[in-house]
């Protein structure tokens, strides 16, 4: 048991009859009820996590592969295509600075990469989001 790390990660948001209270929205929507999730990690003797700790760090499901590989002492460098995920173990276990600064949601098929104001890459489209929130107006870009 000294090597066992237990991870529980939820799916993002309930759909239609699901309850995401107190968050607004549901799966497929960009409100917090559709994109935020909770989870927990129980460390081990070899990989401790401080009891009672928590983090609000930005994390994506793609981060689990490099994180678990790192815990197992395996590397993904040069063995896979470049990964979208980051090893988040130091963020989870020690509160280190998070490498992840962006998560893209609901990128439409055919969307072309564009530069966002801060110089990072995003995705642009003329798809309308008024069905999500009629306060957005007719259309605006994703990203």
Short mmCIF file of C-alpha atoms in Angstrom, two decimals:
data_model
loop_
_atom_site.label_atom_id
_atom_site.label_comp_id
_atom_site.label_asym_id
_atom_site.label_seq_id
_atom_site.Cartn_x
_atom_site.Cartn_y
_atom_site.Cartn_z
CA UNK A 1 0.00 0.00 0.00
CA UNK A 2 3.01 2.32 0.24
CA UNK A 3 2.84 2.89 -3.52
CA UNK A 4 -0.94 3.22 -3.95
CA UNK A 5 -2.31 6.66 -4.82
CA UNK A 6 -6.09 6.85 -5.08
CA UNK A 7 -7.64 9.36 -7.51
CA UNK A 8 -11.32 10.20 -7.84
CA UNK A 9 -12.24 12.60 -10.62
CA UNK A 10 -15.75 13.54 -11.60
CA UNK A 11 -17.14 14.09 -15.05
CA UNK A 12 -18.05 17.68 -15.86
CA UNK A 13 -21.61 18.66 -14.94
CA UNK A 14 -24.91 16.81 -15.01
CA UNK A 15 -27.07 16.90 -18.10
CA UNK A 16 -30.74 17.97 -18.28
CA UNK A 17 -32.09 16.27 -15.13
CA UNK A 18 -28.70 16.42 -13.35
CA UNK A 19 -28.19 18.78 -10.44
CA UNK A 20 -25.15 21.05 -10.51
CA UNK A 21 -26.35 23.33 -7.71
CA UNK A 22 -25.04 25.83 -6.74
CA UNK A 23 -23.34 26.17 -10.14
CA UNK A 24 -25.28 27.48 -13.13
CA UNK A 25 -25.61 25.46 -16.32
CA UNK A 26 -25.09 21.82 -17.29
CA UNK A 27 -22.89 19.62 -19.48
CA UNK A 28 -22.08 21.15 -22.93
CA UNK A 29 -22.62 24.70 -21.62
CA UNK A 30 -19.79 27.06 -20.78
CA UNK A 31 -21.16 28.08 -17.39
CA UNK A 32 -19.42 26.64 -14.34
CA UNK A 33 -22.05 23.91 -13.98
CA UNK A 34 -20.89 22.49 -17.29
CA UNK A 35 -17.13 22.79 -16.94
CA UNK A 36 -16.15 22.60 -13.26
CA UNK A 37 -15.76 19.36 -11.40
CA UNK A 38 -14.57 18.11 -8.04
CA UNK A 39 -12.21 15.32 -7.21
CA UNK A 40 -9.91 14.06 -4.53
CA UNK A 41 -6.52 12.42 -4.31
CA UNK A 42 -5.32 10.24 -1.44
CA UNK A 43 -1.57 10.07 -1.33
CA UNK A 44 0.61 7.25 -0.08
CA UNK A 45 3.71 6.75 2.01
CA UNK A 46 5.84 7.16 -1.11
CA UNK A 47 3.73 9.96 -2.60
CA UNK A 48 2.22 11.97 0.28
CA UNK A 49 -0.52 14.56 -0.04
CA UNK A 50 -1.08 16.83 3.00
CA UNK A 51 -4.26 15.87 4.88
CA UNK A 52 -7.08 18.39 4.60
CA UNK A 53 -5.45 20.30 1.76
CA UNK A 54 -7.25 21.62 -1.26
CA UNK A 55 -6.44 23.44 -4.47
CA UNK A 56 -8.42 25.55 -6.86
CA UNK A 57 -5.75 25.10 -9.53
CA UNK A 58 -6.86 24.79 -13.13
CA UNK A 59 -6.70 21.17 -14.28
CA UNK A 60 -8.00 19.25 -17.29
CA UNK A 61 -8.67 15.55 -17.81
CA UNK A 62 -5.69 15.43 -20.19
CA UNK A 63 -3.43 16.17 -17.20
CA UNK A 64 -4.07 12.77 -15.59
CA UNK A 65 -1.93 10.74 -18.05
CA UNK A 66 1.33 12.66 -17.53
CA UNK A 67 0.59 12.97 -13.79
CA UNK A 68 0.09 9.23 -13.29
CA UNK A 69 3.04 8.40 -15.56
CA UNK A 70 5.21 10.71 -13.47
CA UNK A 71 4.10 8.99 -10.26
CA UNK A 72 4.97 5.61 -11.78
CA UNK A 73 8.40 6.86 -12.85
CA UNK A 74 7.51 6.58 -16.53
CA UNK A 75 8.20 9.29 -19.07
CA UNK A 76 6.08 10.23 -22.07
CA UNK A 77 8.88 12.31 -23.59
CA UNK A 78 9.73 11.12 -27.11
CA UNK A 79 7.36 8.16 -26.84
CA UNK A 80 4.15 9.90 -27.82
CA UNK A 81 2.95 12.84 -29.83
CA UNK A 82 3.24 16.07 -27.82
CA UNK A 83 0.67 15.87 -25.02
CA UNK A 84 -1.93 18.49 -24.16
CA UNK A 85 -1.65 17.53 -20.49
CA UNK A 86 0.78 18.53 -17.76
CA UNK A 87 2.15 16.55 -14.82
CA UNK A 88 0.16 18.16 -11.99
CA UNK A 89 1.58 16.13 -9.08
CA UNK A 90 3.59 19.01 -7.58
CA UNK A 91 0.50 21.23 -7.80
CA UNK A 92 -1.62 18.60 -6.02
CA UNK A 93 0.91 17.50 -3.41
CA UNK A 94 2.89 20.67 -2.68
CA UNK A 95 0.83 23.57 -3.99
CA UNK A 96 3.45 24.37 -6.65
CA UNK A 97 2.78 26.90 -9.37
CA UNK A 98 0.48 25.49 -12.03
CA UNK A 99 1.81 25.16 -15.60
CA UNK A 100 -1.72 25.11 -17.03
CA UNK A 101 -3.10 28.56 -17.79
CA UNK A 102 -5.80 27.76 -20.36
CA UNK A 103 -8.48 25.17 -21.08
CA UNK A 104 -10.40 25.30 -24.37
CA UNK A 105 -14.04 24.23 -24.30
CA UNK A 106 -16.46 23.28 -27.06
CA UNK A 107 -14.10 24.00 -29.94
CA UNK A 108 -16.24 23.51 -33.05
CA UNK A 109 -15.19 21.16 -35.82
CA UNK A 110 -13.40 23.18 -38.49
CA UNK A 111 -12.42 26.03 -36.17
CA UNK A 112 -9.13 27.59 -37.24
CA UNK A 113 -6.36 28.44 -34.74
CA UNK A 114 -6.09 32.17 -34.05
CA UNK A 115 -3.96 34.25 -31.70
CA UNK A 116 -5.70 35.57 -28.60
CA UNK A 117 -4.85 39.01 -27.21
CA UNK A 118 -2.22 37.65 -24.79
CA UNK A 119 -0.35 35.93 -27.65
CA UNK A 120 -1.52 32.41 -26.82
CA UNK A 121 -3.29 30.26 -29.38
CA UNK A 122 -7.06 29.86 -29.32
CA UNK A 123 -9.75 28.90 -31.79
CA UNK A 124 -12.01 31.23 -33.71
CA UNK A 125 -15.28 30.57 -35.41
CA UNK A 126 -18.38 32.35 -36.54
CA UNK A 127 -20.57 29.88 -34.64
CA UNK A 128 -23.35 31.53 -32.71
CA UNK A 129 -23.59 31.04 -28.96
CA UNK A 130 -26.91 32.78 -28.45
CA UNK A 131 -28.53 29.39 -27.73
CA UNK A 132 -26.22 29.17 -24.69
CA UNK A 133 -26.78 32.66 -23.35
CA UNK A 134 -28.93 35.17 -25.19
CA UNK A 135 -27.04 37.99 -23.43
CA UNK A 136 -24.03 37.29 -25.70
CA UNK A 137 -25.67 38.77 -28.74
CA UNK A 138 -25.77 37.07 -32.11
CA UNK A 139 -22.29 35.55 -32.39
CA UNK A 140 -18.84 35.71 -30.84
CA UNK A 141 -15.64 33.67 -31.10
CA UNK A 142 -14.79 30.70 -28.93
CA UNK A 143 -11.49 30.79 -27.05
#
